[in-house]
CSV table of C-alpha atoms in Angstrom, one decimal:
chain,number,residue,atom,x,y,z
A,1,MET,CA,-9.0,-21.1,-4.8
A,2,ASP,CA,-7.1,-21.5,-1.6
A,3,THR,CA,-4.2,-23.9,-2.0
A,4,SER,CA,-4.5,-24.8,1.7
A,5,LYS,CA,-0.7,-24.9,1.8
A,6,ALA,CA,1.4,-22.6,3.9
A,7,SER,CA,4.5,-21.1,2.3
A,8,ALA,CA,7.9,-22.0,3.8
A,9,THR,CA,8.2,-18.3,4.5
A,10,GLU,CA,7.6,-17.6,8.2
A,11,THR,CA,6.7,-14.3,9.6
A,12,ARG,CA,5.8,-12.9,13.0
A,13,PHE,CA,2.2,-13.8,12.0
A,14,GLY,CA,3.1,-17.5,11.4
A,15,PRO,CA,3.3,-19.2,8.0
A,16,VAL,CA,2.3,-17.2,4.9
A,17,LYS,CA,-0.6,-18.7,3.0
A,18,GLN,CA,-1.1,-18.7,-0.7
A,19,ILE,CA,-4.3,-18.2,-2.7
A,20,GLU,CA,-5.2,-17.7,-6.4
A,21,THR,CA,-6.6,-14.2,-6.8
A,22,GLY,CA,-7.3,-13.2,-10.4
A,23,VAL,CA,-4.0,-12.6,-12.2
A,24,LEU,CA,-2.0,-13.4,-9.0
A,25,ASN,CA,-1.2,-16.1,-6.6
A,26,THR,CA,-1.2,-14.0,-3.5
A,27,GLY,CA,0.8,-14.5,-0.3
A,28,TYR,CA,-1.0,-13.4,2.9
A,29,ALA,CA,-0.9,-13.7,6.6
A,30,GLU,CA,-4.1,-14.4,8.6
A,31,VAL,CA,-4.6,-14.0,12.3
A,32,GLY,CA,-7.7,-13.9,14.5
A,33,PRO,CA,-10.9,-15.9,14.7
A,34,ALA,CA,-12.3,-17.0,11.4
A,35,ALA,CA,-15.8,-15.8,12.3
A,36,GLY,CA,-14.7,-12.4,13.5
A,37,PRO,CA,-15.3,-9.1,11.8
A,38,GLU,CA,-13.0,-8.9,8.8
A,39,VAL,CA,-10.1,-6.4,8.4
A,40,LEU,CA,-7.8,-6.1,5.4
A,41,LEU,CA,-4.4,-4.4,6.1
A,42,LEU,CA,-2.6,-3.0,3.1
A,43,HIS,CA,1.1,-2.1,3.0
A,44,GLY,CA,3.0,0.4,0.8
A,45,TRP,CA,6.4,1.0,-0.8
A,46,PRO,CA,9.1,0.2,0.2
A,47,TYR,CA,7.6,-1.8,3.1
A,48,ASP,CA,5.8,-5.2,3.5
A,49,ILE,CA,3.3,-7.0,5.7
A,50,HIS,CA,5.5,-6.5,8.8
A,51,SER,CA,4.4,-2.9,8.9
A,52,PHE,CA,1.4,-4.5,10.7
A,53,ALA,CA,3.4,-6.9,12.9
A,54,ASP,CA,2.0,-5.4,16.0
A,55,VAL,CA,-1.3,-4.1,14.6
A,56,ALA,CA,-2.6,-7.5,13.4
A,57,PRO,CA,-2.1,-9.3,16.7
A,58,ALA,CA,-3.8,-6.5,18.6
A,59,LEU,CA,-6.8,-6.6,16.3
A,60,ALA,CA,-6.9,-10.4,16.4
A,61,GLY,CA,-6.9,-10.2,20.2
A,62,ALA,CA,-9.9,-7.9,19.9
A,63,GLY,CA,-11.8,-10.6,18.0
A,64,TYR,CA,-11.1,-9.5,14.4
A,65,ARG,CA,-10.2,-11.8,11.5
A,66,VAL,CA,-7.2,-10.0,10.0
A,67,ILE,CA,-5.8,-10.5,6.5
A,68,VAL,CA,-2.4,-9.0,5.5
A,69,PRO,CA,-1.4,-9.6,1.9
A,70,PHE,CA,1.8,-9.0,0.1
A,71,VAL,CA,1.1,-6.5,-2.7
A,72,ARG,CA,2.0,-7.6,-6.2
A,73,GLY,CA,5.7,-7.5,-6.6
A,74,TYR,CA,6.4,-8.2,-2.9
A,75,GLY,CA,7.1,-11.3,-0.8
A,76,THR,CA,5.5,-14.5,-2.0
A,77,THR,CA,2.9,-12.9,-4.3
A,78,ARG,CA,3.5,-14.0,-7.9
A,79,PHE,CA,1.8,-13.5,-11.3
A,80,ARG,CA,0.1,-16.6,-12.5
A,81,SER,CA,1.3,-16.0,-16.1
A,82,ALA,CA,4.8,-15.1,-17.2
A,83,ASP,CA,3.2,-13.1,-20.1
A,84,ARG,CA,1.1,-10.8,-17.8
A,85,PRO,CA,2.3,-7.1,-17.8
A,86,ARG,CA,4.0,-6.2,-14.6
A,87,ASN,CA,1.6,-3.3,-14.0
A,88,GLY,CA,1.7,-1.1,-11.0
A,89,GLN,CA,-1.1,1.4,-11.8
A,90,GLN,CA,-3.5,2.3,-9.1
A,91,ALA,CA,-6.6,0.5,-10.6
A,92,ALA,CA,-4.7,-2.7,-11.0
A,93,LEU,CA,-3.6,-2.8,-7.4
A,94,ALA,CA,-7.2,-2.0,-6.2
A,95,VAL,CA,-8.6,-4.8,-8.4
A,96,ASP,CA,-6.1,-7.1,-6.7
A,97,VAL,CA,-7.8,-6.2,-3.4
A,98,ILE,CA,-11.3,-7.1,-4.7
A,99,ALA,CA,-9.9,-10.3,-6.2
A,100,LEU,CA,-8.4,-11.3,-2.8
A,101,MET,CA,-11.7,-10.5,-1.0
A,102,ASP,CA,-13.6,-12.6,-3.5
A,103,ALA,CA,-11.1,-15.6,-3.2
A,104,LEU,CA,-11.4,-15.5,0.6
A,105,GLY,CA,-15.1,-15.1,0.7
A,106,MET,CA,-15.0,-11.6,2.2
A,107,GLU,CA,-18.2,-9.8,1.2
A,108,THR,CA,-17.2,-6.7,3.1
A,109,ALA,CA,-14.3,-5.6,5.3
A,110,ILE,CA,-12.7,-2.7,7.1
A,111,LEU,CA,-9.9,-1.6,4.8
A,112,ALA,CA,-6.8,0.1,6.3
A,113,GLY,CA,-3.5,1.0,4.8
A,114,PHE,CA,-0.7,3.5,4.2
A,115,ASP,CA,1.2,4.7,1.2
A,116,TRP,CA,0.3,2.4,-1.8
A,117,GLY,CA,-2.0,0.5,0.5
A,118,ALA,CA,-4.0,3.6,1.5
A,119,ARG,CA,-4.4,4.5,-2.1
A,120,SER,CA,-5.8,1.0,-2.9
A,121,ALA,CA,-8.1,1.2,0.1
A,122,ASP,CA,-9.3,4.6,-1.0
A,123,VAL,CA,-10.0,3.3,-4.5
A,124,VAL,CA,-12.0,0.4,-3.3
A,125,ALA,CA,-14.0,2.6,-0.9
A,126,ALA,CA,-14.7,5.0,-3.8
A,127,LEU,CA,-15.6,2.5,-6.5
A,128,TRP,CA,-16.9,-0.4,-4.6
A,129,PRO,CA,-18.3,1.1,-1.4
A,130,ASP,CA,-20.4,-2.1,-0.7
A,131,ARG,CA,-17.2,-4.0,-0.2
A,132,CYS,CA,-15.8,-1.5,2.3
A,133,LYS,CA,-17.4,-1.4,5.7
A,134,ALA,CA,-15.1,1.4,6.9
A,135,LEU,CA,-11.8,2.9,5.9
A,136,VAL,CA,-8.6,3.9,7.7
A,137,SER,CA,-6.3,5.8,5.4
A,138,VAL,CA,-2.9,7.3,6.4
A,139,SER,CA,-2.3,10.6,4.7
A,140,GLY,CA,-6.0,10.8,3.6
A,141,TYR,CA,-7.2,10.9,0.0
A,142,LEU,CA,-4.6,9.5,-2.3
A,143,ILE,CA,-6.6,8.7,-5.5
A,144,GLY,CA,-4.8,10.4,-8.4
A,145,SER,CA,-4.7,10.5,-12.2
A,146,GLN,CA,-2.2,10.9,-14.9
A,147,ALA,CA,-3.9,14.2,-16.0
A,148,ALA,CA,-3.7,15.7,-12.6
A,149,ASN,CA,0.0,14.7,-12.3
A,150,GLU,CA,0.8,16.8,-15.4
A,151,ALA,CA,0.5,19.9,-13.4
A,152,PRO,CA,3.9,21.1,-12.0
A,153,LEU,CA,4.3,21.6,-8.3
A,154,PRO,CA,6.3,24.3,-6.5
A,155,PRO,CA,10.0,23.5,-6.5
A,156,GLN,CA,10.2,22.4,-2.8
A,157,ALA,CA,7.3,20.0,-3.4
A,158,GLU,CA,8.9,18.7,-6.5
A,159,TYR,CA,12.1,18.1,-4.6
A,160,THR,CA,10.4,15.7,-2.2
A,161,TRP,CA,9.4,13.5,-5.2
A,162,TRP,CA,13.1,13.2,-6.3
A,163,TYR,CA,12.9,9.4,-6.6
A,164,GLN,CA,9.9,9.6,-8.9
A,165,TYR,CA,12.0,11.4,-11.5
A,166,TYR,CA,15.0,9.0,-10.8
A,167,PHE,CA,12.7,6.1,-11.6
A,168,ALA,CA,11.7,7.7,-14.9
A,169,THR,CA,15.2,7.0,-16.2
A,170,GLU,CA,16.9,3.8,-17.2
A,171,ARG,CA,19.7,4.7,-14.8
A,172,GLY,CA,17.1,4.9,-12.0
A,173,ARG,CA,15.6,1.4,-12.9
A,174,ALA,CA,19.1,-0.1,-13.0
A,175,GLY,CA,20.1,1.7,-9.8
A,176,TYR,CA,17.0,0.5,-7.9
A,177,ASP,CA,17.6,-3.0,-9.1
A,178,ARG,CA,21.2,-3.0,-8.0
A,179,TYR,CA,20.7,-1.1,-4.7
A,180,ARG,CA,17.1,-2.0,-3.8
A,181,ARG,CA,18.0,-2.6,-0.1
A,182,GLU,CA,20.2,0.6,0.2
A,183,PHE,CA,17.6,2.6,-1.6
A,184,SER,CA,14.7,1.3,0.6
A,185,ARG,CA,16.6,2.0,3.8
A,186,LEU,CA,17.2,5.5,2.6
A,187,ILE,CA,13.5,6.0,2.0
A,188,TRP,CA,12.7,4.6,5.4
A,189,ARG,CA,15.0,7.2,7.0
A,190,LEU,CA,13.8,10.1,4.9
A,191,ALA,CA,10.1,9.2,5.4
A,192,SER,CA,10.4,8.5,9.1
A,193,PRO,CA,13.3,10.7,10.3
A,194,GLN,CA,12.6,10.0,14.0
A,195,TRP,CA,12.0,6.3,13.8
A,196,ALA,CA,14.9,4.4,15.3
A,197,PHE,CA,14.4,1.1,13.5
A,198,ASP,CA,17.2,-1.5,13.9
A,199,ASP,CA,18.9,-3.7,11.2
A,200,ALA,CA,16.8,-6.7,12.0
A,201,THR,CA,13.5,-4.8,11.6
A,202,PHE,CA,14.6,-3.5,8.2
A,203,ALA,CA,16.0,-6.9,7.0
A,204,ARG,CA,12.8,-8.7,7.9
A,205,SER,CA,10.9,-6.4,5.5
A,206,ALA,CA,13.6,-6.1,2.9
A,207,ALA,CA,13.4,-9.8,2.2
A,208,ALA,CA,10.1,-9.0,0.5
A,209,PHE,CA,11.9,-6.9,-2.1
A,210,ASP,CA,13.6,-10.0,-3.5
A,211,ASN,CA,10.4,-10.8,-5.4
A,212,PRO,CA,11.3,-11.2,-9.1
A,213,ASP,CA,8.7,-8.7,-10.1
A,214,HIS,CA,9.4,-6.1,-7.5
A,215,VAL,CA,11.6,-3.7,-9.5
A,216,ALA,CA,9.3,-3.9,-12.6
A,217,ILE,CA,6.2,-3.1,-10.5
A,218,VAL,CA,7.8,-0.2,-8.6
A,219,ILE,CA,9.2,1.4,-11.7
A,220,HIS,CA,5.9,1.0,-13.6
A,221,ASN,CA,3.9,2.5,-10.7
A,222,TYR,CA,5.9,5.7,-10.7
A,223,ARG,CA,6.3,6.0,-14.5
A,224,TRP,CA,2.6,5.4,-14.9
A,225,ARG,CA,1.8,8.3,-12.6
A,226,LEU,CA,3.8,10.7,-14.8
A,227,GLY,CA,2.3,9.3,-18.0
A,228,LEU,CA,5.6,7.8,-19.0
A,229,ALA,CA,4.2,4.2,-19.1
A,230,GLU,CA,0.9,2.8,-20.4
A,231,GLY,CA,-1.6,1.0,-18.2
A,232,GLU,CA,-3.6,-2.0,-19.3
A,233,PRO,CA,-6.8,-1.3,-21.4
A,234,GLN,CA,-9.1,-3.3,-19.1
A,235,TYR,CA,-8.5,-0.7,-16.4
A,236,ASP,CA,-9.2,2.4,-18.6
A,237,ASP,CA,-12.8,2.8,-17.4
A,238,LEU,CA,-11.8,2.6,-13.8
A,239,GLU,CA,-9.1,5.1,-14.3
A,240,ARG,CA,-11.5,7.5,-16.0
A,241,ARG,CA,-13.8,7.3,-13.0
A,242,LEU,CA,-10.8,7.8,-10.6
A,243,ALA,CA,-9.6,10.8,-12.6
A,244,ALA,CA,-12.9,12.5,-11.6
A,245,ALA,CA,-11.7,12.3,-7.9
A,246,PRO,CA,-14.8,10.6,-6.6
A,247,VAL,CA,-16.0,11.4,-3.1
A,248,ILE,CA,-15.7,8.6,-0.5
A,249,ALA,CA,-18.9,8.0,1.4
A,250,VAL,CA,-18.0,5.1,3.7
A,251,PRO,CA,-17.1,5.8,7.4
A,252,THR,CA,-13.5,6.9,7.5
A,253,ILE,CA,-10.7,7.8,9.8
A,254,THR,CA,-7.7,9.4,8.3
A,255,LEU,CA,-4.3,9.4,10.1
A,256,GLU,CA,-1.1,11.4,9.9
A,257,GLY,CA,2.1,11.2,11.8
A,258,ASP,CA,3.4,14.4,13.2
A,259,ALA,CA,6.9,13.7,11.7
A,260,ASN,CA,6.0,12.3,8.3
A,261,GLY,CA,8.9,13.0,6.0
A,262,ALA,CA,7.2,11.7,2.9
A,263,PRO,CA,5.2,14.0,0.5
A,264,HIS,CA,1.7,14.5,1.9
A,265,LEU,CA,-1.0,17.1,2.1
A,266,GLU,CA,-2.4,18.8,5.1
A,267,PRO,CA,-5.6,17.1,6.4
A,268,ALA,CA,-7.7,20.2,5.6
A,269,ALA,CA,-6.8,19.7,1.9
A,270,TYR,CA,-8.6,16.4,1.7
A,271,ALA,CA,-11.3,16.5,4.4
A,272,GLY,CA,-13.9,17.4,1.9
A,273,LYS,CA,-13.4,14.2,-0.1
A,274,PHE,CA,-15.0,12.2,2.6
A,275,SER,CA,-18.8,12.7,2.7
A,276,GLY,CA,-19.7,10.1,5.3
A,277,LYS,CA,-18.9,9.9,9.0
A,278,TYR,CA,-15.4,11.2,9.2
A,279,GLU,CA,-12.6,11.9,11.6
A,280,HIS,CA,-9.0,12.9,11.3
A,281,ARG,CA,-6.3,12.1,13.9
A,282,THR,CA,-2.7,13.4,13.9
A,283,ILE,CA,-0.5,11.0,15.9
A,284,ALA,CA,2.1,12.7,18.0
A,285,GLY,CA,5.5,11.5,19.3
A,286,GLY,CA,7.7,11.7,16.2
A,287,VAL,CA,5.6,9.3,14.1
A,288,GLY,CA,6.6,9.2,10.5
A,289,HIS,CA,5.3,7.7,7.2
A,290,ASN,CA,5.2,4.0,8.3
A,291,LEU,CA,2.5,4.9,10.9
A,292,PRO,CA,1.2,1.4,11.6
A,293,GLN,CA,4.6,0.1,12.5
A,294,GLU,CA,5.7,3.2,14.4
A,295,ALA,CA,2.4,3.7,16.3
A,296,PRO,CA,0.6,0.3,16.2
A,297,GLN,CA,-1.7,1.0,19.1
A,298,ALA,CA,-3.0,4.2,17.5
A,299,PHE,CA,-3.5,2.5,14.1
A,300,ALA,CA,-5.3,-0.5,15.6
A,301,GLN,CA,-7.5,1.7,17.7
A,302,ALA,CA,-8.4,3.7,14.5
A,303,VAL,CA,-9.4,0.4,12.8
A,304,ILE,CA,-11.7,-0.5,15.7
A,305,ASP,CA,-13.2,2.9,16.0
A,306,ALA,CA,-13.8,3.3,12.2
A,307,GLY,CA,-15.9,0.2,12.3
A,308,HIS,CA,-18.1,1.8,14.9
A,309,LEU,CA,-18.5,5.3,13.4
């Protein structure tokens, strides 16, 4: 249930609230009228809720109720049990979204995200379409499987995933733990090579990486993808369904920045995975991987438009 208490953490959105959501106590920001159409904005790695610092107010101003949660392992989100595995697999993160919606009384919402957040939104749209009114997904269809990830990629493509292999080692886990800010700043620069973010902008998000579970969740996420770490048995059925690459039927707008430096497919490669009303938009102007923070007006407009497809 909602604790009805605001965290001491302040963001551009105002105080962060806390609510019990399944295995988590989730920190989230909320803006906009309580009775407005509902939107859930989902961030990725290594970012936080401030990727939506300009998107959320824009949507709130348009009459939407906007919820922006910290993903497990970020910010004020905590596991309710010390014994719970610090699991970063895709099904677990998507179930977190459903648990948050249930706790907040959201029967359905527009789901929008990038990176890990886009994957979670894709999973919810595929497996629980009745909970997803519409979808906005940066870089398109991101549902994956351990079996699919066994196939080697061409060398240049493998090179772009260098950090995935670094994280597969104990040296990588220790290095990320020791240098999590330096590592994340490097990823920001590589993924968005034309984004001139300042120190204050980075520091505001980097505070979320001090979460005590952050390193464990990140390392498990990438090791699980390569089959180097086990998932939790209660998600096995969901993962089997996701491994079949289910088609997404809800109204969808996919987005891509014209200067995305992170690994991503061309839109034509995933357009066929969306069987409902569908549109793709490439956002020009040197926009990189963190599209909602780099092009907030375009992202907010896509959310509004997806709800009216």
